[in-house]
């Protein structure tokens, strides 16, 4: 008799769960942007030229989400980048969190564009945030152009002062594999085999303001890399202006 009652309870609970999932909503959001320079982890992806970018996200009530993000690029891999994310975001008290997996893809590129290496790669990521502060990590078992295992740790802070957003961030890029005969490591990433370091720092400081539903940001973005090590990449710090519209 007890087993029968328990079975009925399980069935009832399962029915309620299925019903709740059936009524859960999926919302969509997106954005378009025009930026004077697309810099990723401190390094220009457009040879210091402008880029057009866009994103589309589908979010489930549970916290699961899927995002597609794209940008024009001007580099050795061709003229476009497409990123695909599957993740889960939520809150616990004052703390929010976000975890997921990401695929960086370069449509139209081939191994010849990246010195014989495959440019596409995957990353897993996670972050926690509270009171305007965020810290996060990312890891790839084979980074861009097959440059080996890579880790990224970052911290950021943002607030508003007199109606103007103010933010700053710093990131630590670490290549687990030393530059070697296989072409792995920071030296391979920079295109300069003479580089034997395994890490670099990127940073960003920015102010932002929304005017008539258009977001404007002025940022200064750079790294601690020097020109000698950059292997032809432009790694000088510079100001970047971005205008974006969310929908």
PDB file of C-alpha atoms in Angstrom:
ATOM      1  CA  UNK A   1       0.000   0.000   0.000  1.00  0.00           C
ATOM      2  CA  UNK A   2       2.827   2.381   0.903  1.00  0.00           C
ATOM      3  CA  UNK A   3       4.578   1.552  -2.346  1.00  0.00           C
ATOM      4  CA  UNK A   4       1.426   2.355  -4.311  1.00  0.00           C
ATOM      5  CA  UNK A   5       1.061   5.722  -2.580  1.00  0.00           C
ATOM      6  CA  UNK A   6       4.727   6.482  -3.220  1.00  0.00           C
ATOM      7  CA  UNK A   7       4.344   5.569  -6.886  1.00  0.00           C
ATOM      8  CA  UNK A   8       1.338   7.859  -7.218  1.00  0.00           C
ATOM      9  CA  UNK A   9       3.319  10.654  -5.560  1.00  0.00           C
ATOM     10  CA  UNK A  10       6.250  10.186  -7.939  1.00  0.00           C
ATOM     11  CA  UNK A  11       3.936  10.148 -10.960  1.00  0.00           C
ATOM     12  CA  UNK A  12       2.177  13.281  -9.732  1.00  0.00           C
ATOM     13  CA  UNK A  13       5.470  15.077  -9.139  1.00  0.00           C
ATOM     14  CA  UNK A  14       6.744  14.028 -12.560  1.00  0.00           C
ATOM     15  CA  UNK A  15       3.561  15.307 -14.185  1.00  0.00           C
ATOM     16  CA  UNK A  16       3.960  18.647 -12.422  1.00  0.00           C
ATOM     17  CA  UNK A  17       7.588  18.884 -13.582  1.00  0.00           C
ATOM     18  CA  UNK A  18       6.697  18.100 -17.183  1.00  0.00           C
ATOM     19  CA  UNK A  19       3.858  20.596 -17.036  1.00  0.00           C
ATOM     20  CA  UNK A  20       6.151  23.286 -15.635  1.00  0.00           C
ATOM     21  CA  UNK A  21       8.715  22.650 -18.370  1.00  0.00           C
ATOM     22  CA  UNK A  22       6.008  22.805 -20.998  1.00  0.00           C
ATOM     23  CA  UNK A  23       4.983  26.246 -19.751  1.00  0.00           C
ATOM     24  CA  UNK A  24       8.551  27.515 -19.306  1.00  0.00           C
ATOM     25  CA  UNK A  25       9.311  30.388 -21.619  1.00  0.00           C
ATOM     26  CA  UNK A  26      12.163  30.847 -24.017  1.00  0.00           C
ATOM     27  CA  UNK A  27      13.093  34.468 -24.591  1.00  0.00           C
ATOM     28  CA  UNK A  28      15.332  35.880 -27.274  1.00  0.00           C
ATOM     29  CA  UNK A  29      17.581  38.917 -27.269  1.00  0.00           C
ATOM     30  CA  UNK A  30      20.254  40.301 -29.499  1.00  0.00           C
ATOM     31  CA  UNK A  31      22.448  43.223 -30.421  1.00  0.00           C
ATOM     32  CA  UNK A  32      24.288  44.844 -33.284  1.00  0.00           C
ATOM     33  CA  UNK A  33      27.433  46.919 -32.931  1.00  0.00           C
ATOM     34  CA  UNK A  34      29.943  48.950 -34.856  1.00  0.00           C
ATOM     35  CA  UNK A  35      33.398  49.229 -33.319  1.00  0.00           C
ATOM     36  CA  UNK A  36      36.486  51.124 -34.441  1.00  0.00           C
ATOM     37  CA  UNK A  37      38.681  48.075 -33.674  1.00  0.00           C
ATOM     38  CA  UNK A  38      37.822  44.525 -32.627  1.00  0.00           C
ATOM     39  CA  UNK A  39      40.332  43.616 -29.930  1.00  0.00           C
ATOM     40  CA  UNK A  40      40.220  40.165 -28.359  1.00  0.00           C
ATOM     41  CA  UNK A  41      42.169  39.731 -25.149  1.00  0.00           C
ATOM     42  CA  UNK A  42      44.075  42.872 -25.964  1.00  0.00           C
ATOM     43  CA  UNK A  43      45.065  42.016 -29.551  1.00  0.00           C
ATOM     44  CA  UNK A  44      43.434  43.500 -32.634  1.00  0.00           C
ATOM     45  CA  UNK A  45      41.564  41.081 -34.874  1.00  0.00           C
ATOM     46  CA  UNK A  46      40.969  43.679 -37.601  1.00  0.00           C
ATOM     47  CA  UNK A  47      44.411  45.203 -38.173  1.00  0.00           C
ATOM     48  CA  UNK A  48      43.175  48.233 -36.208  1.00  0.00           C
ATOM     49  CA  UNK A  49      40.253  48.693 -38.591  1.00  0.00           C
ATOM     50  CA  UNK A  50      36.524  48.889 -37.840  1.00  0.00           C
ATOM     51  CA  UNK A  51      34.302  45.821 -37.399  1.00  0.00           C
ATOM     52  CA  UNK A  52      30.602  45.064 -37.573  1.00  0.00           C
ATOM     53  CA  UNK A  53      29.332  42.669 -34.908  1.00  0.00           C
ATOM     54  CA  UNK A  54      26.088  41.035 -33.899  1.00  0.00           C
ATOM     55  CA  UNK A  55      24.670  38.507 -31.463  1.00  0.00           C
ATOM     56  CA  UNK A  56      21.512  36.489 -30.850  1.00  0.00           C
ATOM     57  CA  UNK A  57      20.682  34.658 -27.612  1.00  0.00           C
ATOM     58  CA  UNK A  58      17.876  32.250 -26.729  1.00  0.00           C
ATOM     59  CA  UNK A  59      17.376  31.866 -22.966  1.00  0.00           C
ATOM     60  CA  UNK A  60      15.284  29.291 -21.106  1.00  0.00           C
ATOM     61  CA  UNK A  61      13.611  29.983 -17.750  1.00  0.00           C
ATOM     62  CA  UNK A  62      15.842  27.343 -16.193  1.00  0.00           C
ATOM     63  CA  UNK A  63      18.925  29.474 -16.871  1.00  0.00           C
ATOM     64  CA  UNK A  64      20.135  27.548 -19.909  1.00  0.00           C
ATOM     65  CA  UNK A  65      21.016  29.639 -22.945  1.00  0.00           C
ATOM     66  CA  UNK A  66      22.454  29.440 -26.440  1.00  0.00           C
ATOM     67  CA  UNK A  67      24.229  32.329 -28.137  1.00  0.00           C
ATOM     68  CA  UNK A  68      25.568  32.986 -31.606  1.00  0.00           C
ATOM     69  CA  UNK A  69      27.984  35.911 -31.950  1.00  0.00           C
ATOM     70  CA  UNK A  70      29.695  37.127 -35.093  1.00  0.00           C
ATOM     71  CA  UNK A  71      32.174  39.763 -36.184  1.00  0.00           C
ATOM     72  CA  UNK A  72      34.041  40.823 -39.258  1.00  0.00           C
ATOM     73  CA  UNK A  73      37.787  40.284 -38.873  1.00  0.00           C
ATOM     74  CA  UNK A  74      40.851  41.201 -40.872  1.00  0.00           C
ATOM     75  CA  UNK A  75      43.569  38.721 -40.050  1.00  0.00           C
ATOM     76  CA  UNK A  76      45.331  35.622 -41.268  1.00  0.00           C
ATOM     77  CA  UNK A  77      42.154  33.532 -40.939  1.00  0.00           C
ATOM     78  CA  UNK A  78      39.933  35.497 -43.294  1.00  0.00           C
ATOM     79  CA  UNK A  79      37.094  37.942 -43.024  1.00  0.00           C
ATOM     80  CA  UNK A  80      34.711  36.620 -40.374  1.00  0.00           C
ATOM     81  CA  UNK A  81      34.455  35.002 -36.956  1.00  0.00           C
ATOM     82  CA  UNK A  82      31.462  33.076 -35.604  1.00  0.00           C
ATOM     83  CA  UNK A  83      31.237  32.029 -31.957  1.00  0.00           C
ATOM     84  CA  UNK A  84      28.716  29.517 -30.595  1.00  0.00           C
ATOM     85  CA  UNK A  85      27.958  29.266 -26.864  1.00  0.00           C
ATOM     86  CA  UNK A  86      25.933  26.834 -24.770  1.00  0.00           C
ATOM     87  CA  UNK A  87      25.742  27.778 -21.125  1.00  0.00           C
ATOM     88  CA  UNK A  88      23.866  28.046 -17.874  1.00  0.00           C
ATOM     89  CA  UNK A  89      23.493  31.221 -15.810  1.00  0.00           C
ATOM     90  CA  UNK A  90      21.813  31.790 -12.467  1.00  0.00           C
ATOM     91  CA  UNK A  91      21.883  33.514  -9.109  1.00  0.00           C
ATOM     92  CA  UNK A  92      22.356  32.527  -5.497  1.00  0.00           C
ATOM     93  CA  UNK A  93      21.608  35.422  -3.210  1.00  0.00           C
ATOM     94  CA  UNK A  94      23.718  38.381  -4.311  1.00  0.00           C
ATOM     95  CA  UNK A  95      26.036  36.186  -6.366  1.00  0.00           C
ATOM     96  CA  UNK A  96      25.431  35.425 -10.046  1.00  0.00           C
ATOM     97  CA  UNK A  97      27.240  32.711 -11.978  1.00  0.00           C
ATOM     98  CA  UNK A  98      27.714  31.610 -15.571  1.00  0.00           C
ATOM     99  CA  UNK A  99      29.258  28.423 -16.977  1.00  0.00           C
ATOM    100  CA  UNK A 100      29.394  27.024 -20.480  1.00  0.00           C
ATOM    101  CA  UNK A 101      31.265  25.838 -23.526  1.00  0.00           C
ATOM    102  CA  UNK A 102      32.178  27.937 -26.561  1.00  0.00           C
ATOM    103  CA  UNK A 103      33.220  27.218 -30.137  1.00  0.00           C
ATOM    104  CA  UNK A 104      35.297  29.814 -32.009  1.00  0.00           C
ATOM    105  CA  UNK A 105      34.927  29.341 -35.758  1.00  0.00           C
ATOM    106  CA  UNK A 106      36.302  31.184 -38.787  1.00  0.00           C
ATOM    107  CA  UNK A 107      34.057  30.455 -41.790  1.00  0.00           C
ATOM    108  CA  UNK A 108      35.942  30.258 -45.045  1.00  0.00           C
ATOM    109  CA  UNK A 109      39.316  29.898 -43.351  1.00  0.00           C
ATOM    110  CA  UNK A 110      41.492  26.874 -43.908  1.00  0.00           C
ATOM    111  CA  UNK A 111      44.688  25.508 -42.467  1.00  0.00           C
ATOM    112  CA  UNK A 112      46.716  27.355 -45.084  1.00  0.00           C
ATOM    113  CA  UNK A 113      45.576  30.705 -43.665  1.00  0.00           C
ATOM    114  CA  UNK A 114      47.047  29.856 -40.277  1.00  0.00           C
ATOM    115  CA  UNK A 115      50.394  28.422 -41.317  1.00  0.00           C
ATOM    116  CA  UNK A 116      49.092  24.898 -41.765  1.00  0.00           C
ATOM    117  CA  UNK A 117      47.180  24.819 -38.470  1.00  0.00           C
ATOM    118  CA  UNK A 118      43.432  24.618 -37.855  1.00  0.00           C
ATOM    119  CA  UNK A 119      42.244  28.033 -36.555  1.00  0.00           C
ATOM    120  CA  UNK A 120      38.941  26.861 -34.996  1.00  0.00           C
ATOM    121  CA  UNK A 121      38.998  25.868 -31.327  1.00  0.00           C
ATOM    122  CA  UNK A 122      36.844  25.214 -28.238  1.00  0.00           C
ATOM    123  CA  UNK A 123      36.823  26.691 -24.744  1.00  0.00           C
ATOM    124  CA  UNK A 124      35.044  26.003 -21.485  1.00  0.00           C
ATOM    125  CA  UNK A 125      34.360  29.001 -19.258  1.00  0.00           C
ATOM    126  CA  UNK A 126      32.935  30.025 -15.917  1.00  0.00           C
ATOM    127  CA  UNK A 127      32.510  33.188 -13.865  1.00  0.00           C
ATOM    128  CA  UNK A 128      30.944  34.537 -10.677  1.00  0.00           C
ATOM    129  CA  UNK A 129      29.885  38.140 -10.046  1.00  0.00           C
ATOM    130  CA  UNK A 130      28.684  40.252  -7.137  1.00  0.00           C
ATOM    131  CA  UNK A 131      28.353  43.981  -6.449  1.00  0.00           C
ATOM    132  CA  UNK A 132      29.815  44.999  -9.791  1.00  0.00           C
ATOM    133  CA  UNK A 133      32.843  42.712  -9.526  1.00  0.00           C
ATOM    134  CA  UNK A 134      33.325  39.651 -11.726  1.00  0.00           C
ATOM    135  CA  UNK A 135      36.031  36.992 -11.797  1.00  0.00           C
ATOM    136  CA  UNK A 136      36.245  34.196 -14.319  1.00  0.00           C
ATOM    137  CA  UNK A 137      38.314  31.550 -16.039  1.00  0.00           C
ATOM    138  CA  UNK A 138      38.454  29.913 -19.461  1.00  0.00           C
ATOM    139  CA  UNK A 139      40.368  26.887 -20.720  1.00  0.00           C
ATOM    140  CA  UNK A 140      41.123  25.416 -24.132  1.00  0.00           C
ATOM    141  CA  UNK A 141      42.837  22.077 -24.668  1.00  0.00           C
ATOM    142  CA  UNK A 142      44.142  23.340 -28.031  1.00  0.00           C
ATOM    143  CA  UNK A 143      43.981  27.102 -28.549  1.00  0.00           C
ATOM    144  CA  UNK A 144      43.790  29.142 -31.746  1.00  0.00           C
ATOM    145  CA  UNK A 145      45.816  27.675 -34.657  1.00  0.00           C
ATOM    146  CA  UNK A 146      46.749  24.594 -32.628  1.00  0.00           C
ATOM    147  CA  UNK A 147      48.966  26.489 -30.206  1.00  0.00           C
ATOM    148  CA  UNK A 148      48.348  24.036 -27.371  1.00  0.00           C
ATOM    149  CA  UNK A 149      46.713  24.143 -23.948  1.00  0.00           C
ATOM    150  CA  UNK A 150      45.653  27.617 -22.885  1.00  0.00           C
ATOM    151  CA  UNK A 151      44.165  29.176 -19.765  1.00  0.00           C
ATOM    152  CA  UNK A 152      42.669  32.593 -19.126  1.00  0.00           C
ATOM    153  CA  UNK A 153      41.897  34.238 -15.785  1.00  0.00           C
ATOM    154  CA  UNK A 154      40.248  37.636 -15.568  1.00  0.00           C
ATOM    155  CA  UNK A 155      38.725  40.111 -13.156  1.00  0.00           C
ATOM    156  CA  UNK A 156      36.566  43.146 -13.855  1.00  0.00           C
ATOM    157  CA  UNK A 157      34.681  45.853 -12.017  1.00  0.00           C
ATOM    158  CA  UNK A 158      31.948  48.179 -13.236  1.00  0.00           C
ATOM    159  CA  UNK A 159      29.867  50.911 -11.665  1.00  0.00           C
ATOM    160  CA  UNK A 160      27.974  54.062 -12.587  1.00  0.00           C
ATOM    161  CA  UNK A 161      29.072  57.593 -11.767  1.00  0.00           C
ATOM    162  CA  UNK A 162      26.665  60.463 -12.498  1.00  0.00           C
ATOM    163  CA  UNK A 163      24.871  58.428 -15.136  1.00  0.00           C
ATOM    164  CA  UNK A 164      28.070  57.272 -16.853  1.00  0.00           C
ATOM    165  CA  UNK A 165      29.245  53.678 -16.726  1.00  0.00           C
ATOM    166  CA  UNK A 166      32.848  53.195 -15.610  1.00  0.00           C
ATOM    167  CA  UNK A 167      34.594  49.829 -15.864  1.00  0.00           C
ATOM    168  CA  UNK A 168      37.999  48.193 -15.821  1.00  0.00           C
ATOM    169  CA  UNK A 169      39.260  44.664 -16.428  1.00  0.00           C
ATOM    170  CA  UNK A 170      42.508  42.734 -16.482  1.00  0.00           C
ATOM    171  CA  UNK A 171      43.224  39.275 -17.878  1.00  0.00           C
ATOM    172  CA  UNK A 172      46.082  36.798 -17.600  1.00  0.00           C
ATOM    173  CA  UNK A 173      46.711  34.683 -20.713  1.00  0.00           C
ATOM    174  CA  UNK A 174      48.739  31.534 -20.046  1.00  0.00           C
ATOM    175  CA  UNK A 175      50.042  28.931 -22.492  1.00  0.00           C
ATOM    176  CA  UNK A 176      50.733  25.641 -20.718  1.00  0.00           C
ATOM    177  CA  UNK A 177      53.000  24.426 -23.520  1.00  0.00           C
ATOM    178  CA  UNK A 178      56.354  26.104 -24.030  1.00  0.00           C
ATOM    179  CA  UNK A 179      57.223  27.189 -27.553  1.00  0.00           C
ATOM    180  CA  UNK A 180      58.786  24.060 -29.088  1.00  0.00           C
ATOM    181  CA  UNK A 181      59.288  22.122 -32.286  1.00  0.00           C
ATOM    182  CA  UNK A 182      55.563  21.392 -32.455  1.00  0.00           C
ATOM    183  CA  UNK A 183      54.879  25.123 -32.707  1.00  0.00           C
ATOM    184  CA  UNK A 184      52.936  25.339 -29.455  1.00  0.00           C
ATOM    185  CA  UNK A 185      52.883  28.149 -26.936  1.00  0.00           C
ATOM    186  CA  UNK A 186      52.911  31.933 -26.912  1.00  0.00           C
ATOM    187  CA  UNK A 187      55.677  32.117 -29.515  1.00  0.00           C
ATOM    188  CA  UNK A 188      53.561  30.192 -32.012  1.00  0.00           C
ATOM    189  CA  UNK A 189      50.501  32.279 -31.146  1.00  0.00           C
ATOM    190  CA  UNK A 190      52.413  35.504 -31.813  1.00  0.00           C
ATOM    191  CA  UNK A 191      54.104  34.113 -34.923  1.00  0.00           C
ATOM    192  CA  UNK A 192      57.543  34.603 -33.418  1.00  0.00           C
ATOM    193  CA  UNK A 193      59.386  31.360 -32.491  1.00  0.00           C
ATOM    194  CA  UNK A 194      62.007  33.390 -30.644  1.00  0.00           C
ATOM    195  CA  UNK A 195      59.488  34.156 -27.895  1.00  0.00           C
ATOM    196  CA  UNK A 196      59.947  31.699 -25.040  1.00  0.00           C
ATOM    197  CA  UNK A 197      57.631  33.359 -22.508  1.00  0.00           C
ATOM    198  CA  UNK A 198      54.411  31.503 -21.752  1.00  0.00           C
ATOM    199  CA  UNK A 199      52.087  34.322 -20.651  1.00  0.00           C
ATOM    200  CA  UNK A 200      50.924  37.882 -21.200  1.00  0.00           C
ATOM    201  CA  UNK A 201      48.492  40.343 -19.584  1.00  0.00           C
ATOM    202  CA  UNK A 202      45.699  42.279 -21.272  1.00  0.00           C
ATOM    203  CA  UNK A 203      43.719  45.166 -19.814  1.00  0.00           C
ATOM    204  CA  UNK A 204      40.824  47.501 -20.555  1.00  0.00           C
ATOM    205  CA  UNK A 205      39.422  50.678 -18.995  1.00  0.00           C
ATOM    206  CA  UNK A 206      36.202  52.146 -20.338  1.00  0.00           C
ATOM    207  CA  UNK A 207      33.398  54.661 -19.944  1.00  0.00           C
ATOM    208  CA  UNK A 208      29.947  54.133 -21.421  1.00  0.00           C
ATOM    209  CA  UNK A 209      26.674  55.992 -21.853  1.00  0.00           C
ATOM    210  CA  UNK A 210      23.320  55.191 -23.454  1.00  0.00           C
ATOM    211  CA  UNK A 211      21.814  57.916 -25.612  1.00  0.00           C
ATOM    212  CA  UNK A 212      18.378  57.395 -27.193  1.00  0.00           C
ATOM    213  CA  UNK A 213      18.647  53.590 -26.893  1.00  0.00           C
ATOM    214  CA  UNK A 214      22.123  53.532 -28.465  1.00  0.00           C
ATOM    215  CA  UNK A 215      24.978  52.462 -26.228  1.00  0.00           C
ATOM    216  CA  UNK A 216      28.300  54.236 -26.654  1.00  0.00           C
ATOM    217  CA  UNK A 217      31.598  53.083 -25.161  1.00  0.00           C
ATOM    218  CA  UNK A 218      35.060  54.640 -25.187  1.00  0.00           C
ATOM    219  CA  UNK A 219      37.746  52.200 -24.061  1.00  0.00           C
ATOM    220  CA  UNK A 220      41.500  52.012 -23.873  1.00  0.00           C
ATOM    221  CA  UNK A 221      42.685  48.437 -24.518  1.00  0.00           C
ATOM    222  CA  UNK A 222      46.206  47.050 -24.457  1.00  0.00           C
ATOM    223  CA  UNK A 223      48.651  44.357 -23.325  1.00  0.00           C
ATOM    224  CA  UNK A 224      52.055  44.100 -21.679  1.00  0.00           C
ATOM    225  CA  UNK A 225      53.521  42.559 -24.864  1.00  0.00           C
ATOM    226  CA  UNK A 226      56.264  44.455 -26.659  1.00  0.00           C
ATOM    227  CA  UNK A 227      56.510  45.078 -30.383  1.00  0.00           C
ATOM    228  CA  UNK A 228      59.645  42.945 -30.771  1.00  0.00           C
ATOM    229  CA  UNK A 229      57.806  39.846 -29.547  1.00  0.00           C
ATOM    230  CA  UNK A 230      54.600  40.411 -31.485  1.00  0.00           C
ATOM    231  CA  UNK A 231      55.691  38.795 -34.749  1.00  0.00           C
ATOM    232  CA  UNK A 232      53.931  41.346 -36.937  1.00  0.00           C
ATOM    233  CA  UNK A 233      50.814  41.656 -34.769  1.00  0.00           C
ATOM    234  CA  UNK A 234      49.840  45.166 -33.745  1.00  0.00           C
ATOM    235  CA  UNK A 235      49.749  44.963 -29.953  1.00  0.00           C
ATOM    236  CA  UNK A 236      49.974  48.685 -29.120  1.00  0.00           C
ATOM    237  CA  UNK A 237      47.399  49.940 -26.641  1.00  0.00           C
ATOM    238  CA  UNK A 238      44.795  52.182 -28.249  1.00  0.00           C
ATOM    239  CA  UNK A 239      41.420  53.837 -27.811  1.00  0.00           C
ATOM    240  CA  UNK A 240      38.398  51.957 -29.190  1.00  0.00           C
ATOM    241  CA  UNK A 241      34.967  53.495 -29.787  1.00  0.00           C
ATOM    242  CA  UNK A 242      31.894  51.251 -29.996  1.00  0.00           C
ATOM    243  CA  UNK A 243      28.231  51.990 -30.696  1.00  0.00           C
ATOM    244  CA  UNK A 244      25.679  49.244 -30.043  1.00  0.00           C
ATOM    245  CA  UNK A 245      21.936  48.663 -30.137  1.00  0.00           C
ATOM    246  CA  UNK A 246      20.147  45.943 -28.174  1.00  0.00           C
ATOM    247  CA  UNK A 247      16.846  44.396 -29.156  1.00  0.00           C
TER     248      UNK A 247
END
